[in-house]
Amino acid sequence: MSETLVRTTVNGRPVEARIPNRMLLVEFLRDRLGLTGTKVSCGMQVCGACTVFVDERPVSSCGVLACDIDGADVVTVEGLATDDGLTPVQQAFVDCSALQCGFCTPGFVMMCTALLRKTPNPTEEQVAHHLEGNLCRCTGYEPIVEAVMHAAESMSSAESGTRHD
Amino acid sequence: MTERRIVGRSVPRTDAVAKVTGAAVYAVDVVMPDMLHAKVVRSDRAHARIRGVAKDAALAVPGVLAVVTGGDLTGLFPRFGHIVADHAILAIDKVRYYGEPVALVIATDPLIARDAVPLVEVDYEELPAVMDVSAALAADAPVLHEDDYSDVPDADTPPGGNMSRTPVKVTSSHPNVAHESQKGWGDVDVAFTDAHRIVETTVHHPMLYAYAMEPYNAVARFVEGTLEVVSTAQHPFMVASDLARVFSLPLSHVRVSVPYVGGGYGSKSYTKVEPLTAVGSWAVGGRPVKLVLDVEEAIYTTRADSADIVVRSAFAADGSILARDFEITLDTGAYADNSPLVLDKAVNRCFGPYRIPNLRVRGKAVYTSTSPASSYRGFGAFQGNLAGETNIDQAAEQLGIDPAEIRRRNLVHRGERLIPGNRAMDADLVDDLDLLVAELDAGSSGEGRLRGTGFGCAATDAGAVPSSTALVKLLSDGSVLVLTGSSELGQGSRTVLAQIAAEELGVGMERVRVLQSDTATTVFERTTGASRTTTLSGLAVQRACRDVIERVCLAARDVWTDAAGPIEVRDGTVHGPGGRSMSLAEAVQGWFGPGGGEILGQGVVRRTGELAELPPFWEIGMVGVSLEIDPDTGVIEVDQLVTVADVGCAINPTLVEGQDLGAATQGLGGTITEHLVYDGIQIANANMVEYRVPRITDRPRRFRSLIVERADGPGPYGAKGVGEGARNPVPGAVAAAVARAVGVWPDTLPLNPERVWRLIQRAKSTGTASPGSHGSDSGPQ
């Protein structure tokens, strides 16, 4: 198997590894780095469970070769929460019970985080449009939409709070 | 009624933080030291004799350790199956469907194993296949199972002796019939001659895929003579029993544990990939072997039975049902799995929660050369309900009676027996229906759009057989461990069982931890399914907590050597005579002395007393939808979805709503977009691009779950189950709404755009909306 030397940053940590050329990014993250928060479901880029950030853009890690992330900055669901606690999106998923089995949740959390960075106050239509590529088989989606609206609200009120200080 | 602190409140899920941070561990995340990886060589024939398997080329690949076939399993019992042990772990002599496991390649790396799979050469002698029910039942049809599978080692074990047994007595009059089932009473033929009106309905329900997002997977190893398996099983205790039979091990030497499960919905009931993974480990000297299926393989592992159902009902002029006659045919696929029970349930559930003086139901589950069918949320119910409820709606239309009114006239009342010998109805169905109908509205129609509303009723024999246990440990600091064999599939059992324990013992939620589903370290639970957990496992937990309290009081009496008079535990504190009190921790520490200890309480639920009659409770399903259809494209948009959650007591109302919305959404998928399509011997759409489940943009614009609490369930605080109920009436409700919108009754699911568009064209060409017109459309999907 031909291999490639890859130097990348994963969740802020530099990583250097020789990996088979055909290895998928999700296999590299899960099997080599032990970052199992990223899940594989459909295996063909339609369910969104494997969503991670590559250079701040959400991508399906089941559809990217690991050797192609050389020099990139990768963030997985494990890289979101800080010592201060959950991110507003994560907290909103908890508060709104926007999950059941949780297998799709890391992908949704990543995708919603990306949405709110770009569009801090989305409409419900924008939320649905943005999440069209993430499947959830448990919740019926309504609580997820609610969580995103909730997170947007708490982020914007936190921001205005900061300005106050 | 005493004030409750925690029960009845929508406390946050205890697994939520782990699930939003990626910390939650699922079976697919489990790694064992020295672990190998397996990939499955699958049949590319639908029905063929195996003449030989050439392994050499695969074994020559560096990193490949073994290639295992059915012929290699000498000394093992090489099959599984909890009703009929017909399912070879790896094909023996014959393959019976495209996708059947023929060999297992074990390698140091999953990529190496995958490379070696196509190098395993199987020499087949092709046999004629039977790809559908009519081919399977033809007079000269090839026989799929020549064996009667009577060589089961524990066949003589009395019922219940082997836990993997489900009490289904299999009968069959044709070699390709897996099971036949009948139910009935009265004299149907006489009743039909007296009828004011006879209404006949034929429906076809397609094959479905549950799409639990975590595909089937397992890791297995042998440690000191014990087989240890971590898997995605809903029912680990049943899986342990199947594995014990395969390897002739005592149950004490089989350990099946189940971490978080990425969705089940019944599709992970019973044994799936565990024997395959375990024989992999057995073949390499007990080293850990991991097997992870992809979605395509998962689809070929289990699907829901398709159904063809014909129902004739006789009505009096006022809409009263005089008789119903059903004929049900299920396509069960190549192996029985749970389909005999699916059939029994379809037979029990097709006729609805109505007073039926004369009934005849005849059903058969038929083996075909297709992927094996088994459980999926509400099995038997959603297939049968479509037929029964469509028939009632058509009768209402023909008799000129409002569809709610015809149901009110026929719904059984509390205390009436829907089925002789079963539990009397334990719900107020007419009141539930009135709530539903009052909430459902026709909305306002968009320009040029067709609109329709529909609703349906179901009461299903839920809960399965009541046998559950729980162990509650009060630790020396007063915190609590709850041990249960019920699996957390996403339904929220970890949270609800903690709520029950916290409520009973008077401690905070943060002091309670629930450990689940490990056959070696937690305690027995028959199944996680049939909407039973809150009711039955919950009752076991409640009883275990009360046992703890009794023991705490005895301990306190020992500690307070001079306490004459009553001692009780209130709000997490032990109160004794003379106003004295101590904490739960002090009771444990005081009784055991320095070093501390634990007070153990056990809770047992058996089929006795209040739970002697089956089912343990009737699960109510009441769902209404209001739809909009684009007449140019046939696309359905769901405007409003209403469910009634008749749950006795909502221990966590948010989780109850989550079950209803989730179940109904799966129903909408299974009615509007989903179906597995066989093209020749293969499934044409065995992937998540072409098998289309509901997406976020498909969600109903408005959703309301009406929670009804009458404290009339057998579970803790009068609770009864939720989970399947809101799935069952969806197909019938949507079919009725579509019929009312377009003017023609559909008889085949799914109601995808093409099919709906064709119904619209048919209505136009027949000059339409003629009541009772019947749209048969089996054109291309």
PDB file of N, CA, C and O in Angstrom, chain B residues 98 105 296 411 427 602 608 616 627 665:
ATOM      1  N   TYR B  98     -29.414 -13.139  -2.112  1.00  0.00           N
ATOM      2  CA  TYR B  98     -28.277 -12.315  -2.506  1.00  0.00           C
ATOM      3  C   TYR B  98     -27.883 -11.485  -1.290  1.00  0.00           C
ATOM      4  O   TYR B  98     -28.713 -10.769  -0.733  1.00  0.00           O
ATOM      5  N   VAL B 105     -13.647 -13.123   6.395  1.00  0.00           N
ATOM      6  CA  VAL B 105     -12.203 -12.929   6.269  1.00  0.00           C
ATOM      7  C   VAL B 105     -11.728 -12.150   7.483  1.00  0.00           C
ATOM      8  O   VAL B 105     -12.316 -11.118   7.832  1.00  0.00           O
ATOM      9  N   GLU B 296     -25.321  -0.835   3.308  1.00  0.00           N
ATOM     10  CA  GLU B 296     -25.835  -1.797   2.331  1.00  0.00           C
ATOM     11  C   GLU B 296     -25.931  -3.190   2.967  1.00  0.00           C
ATOM     12  O   GLU B 296     -26.927  -3.894   2.814  1.00  0.00           O
ATOM     13  N   LEU B 411     -65.392   1.904  18.615  1.00  0.00           N
ATOM     14  CA  LEU B 411     -64.247   1.754  19.517  1.00  0.00           C
ATOM     15  C   LEU B 411     -64.662   1.024  20.794  1.00  0.00           C
ATOM     16  O   LEU B 411     -65.737   1.294  21.338  1.00  0.00           O
ATOM     17  N   ALA B 427     -57.887   1.958  28.394  1.00  0.00           N
ATOM     18  CA  ALA B 427     -57.808   3.362  27.986  1.00  0.00           C
ATOM     19  C   ALA B 427     -59.181   3.842  27.549  1.00  0.00           C
ATOM     20  O   ALA B 427     -60.062   3.029  27.259  1.00  0.00           O
ATOM     21  N   GLN B 602     -33.661  -5.400  45.442  1.00  0.00           N
ATOM     22  CA  GLN B 602     -33.970  -6.013  44.162  1.00  0.00           C
ATOM     23  C   GLN B 602     -35.430  -5.837  43.796  1.00  0.00           C
ATOM     24  O   GLN B 602     -36.303  -5.812  44.662  1.00  0.00           O
ATOM     25  N   THR B 608     -47.472 -12.226  36.693  1.00  0.00           N
ATOM     26  CA  THR B 608     -48.277 -12.665  37.821  1.00  0.00           C
ATOM     27  C   THR B 608     -49.037 -11.466  38.367  1.00  0.00           C
ATOM     28  O   THR B 608     -48.709 -10.325  38.050  1.00  0.00           O
ATOM     29  N   PRO B 616     -49.348  -6.659  28.849  1.00  0.00           N
ATOM     30  CA  PRO B 616     -49.205  -5.883  30.080  1.00  0.00           C
ATOM     31  C   PRO B 616     -49.985  -4.565  30.021  1.00  0.00           C
ATOM     32  O   PRO B 616     -50.486  -4.088  31.021  1.00  0.00           O
ATOM     33  N   LEU B 627     -52.591  17.433   5.048  1.00  0.00           N
ATOM     34  CA  LEU B 627     -51.597  17.456   3.968  1.00  0.00           C
ATOM     35  C   LEU B 627     -51.948  18.464   2.898  1.00  0.00           C
ATOM     36  O   LEU B 627     -53.113  18.794   2.705  1.00  0.00           O
ATOM     37  N   THR B 665     -42.747  10.412  12.605  1.00  0.00           N
ATOM     38  CA  THR B 665     -41.896  10.797  11.472  1.00  0.00           C
ATOM     39  C   THR B 665     -41.426   9.565  10.715  1.00  0.00           C
ATOM     40  O   THR B 665     -41.389   9.547   9.477  1.00  0.00           O
TER      41      THR B 665
END
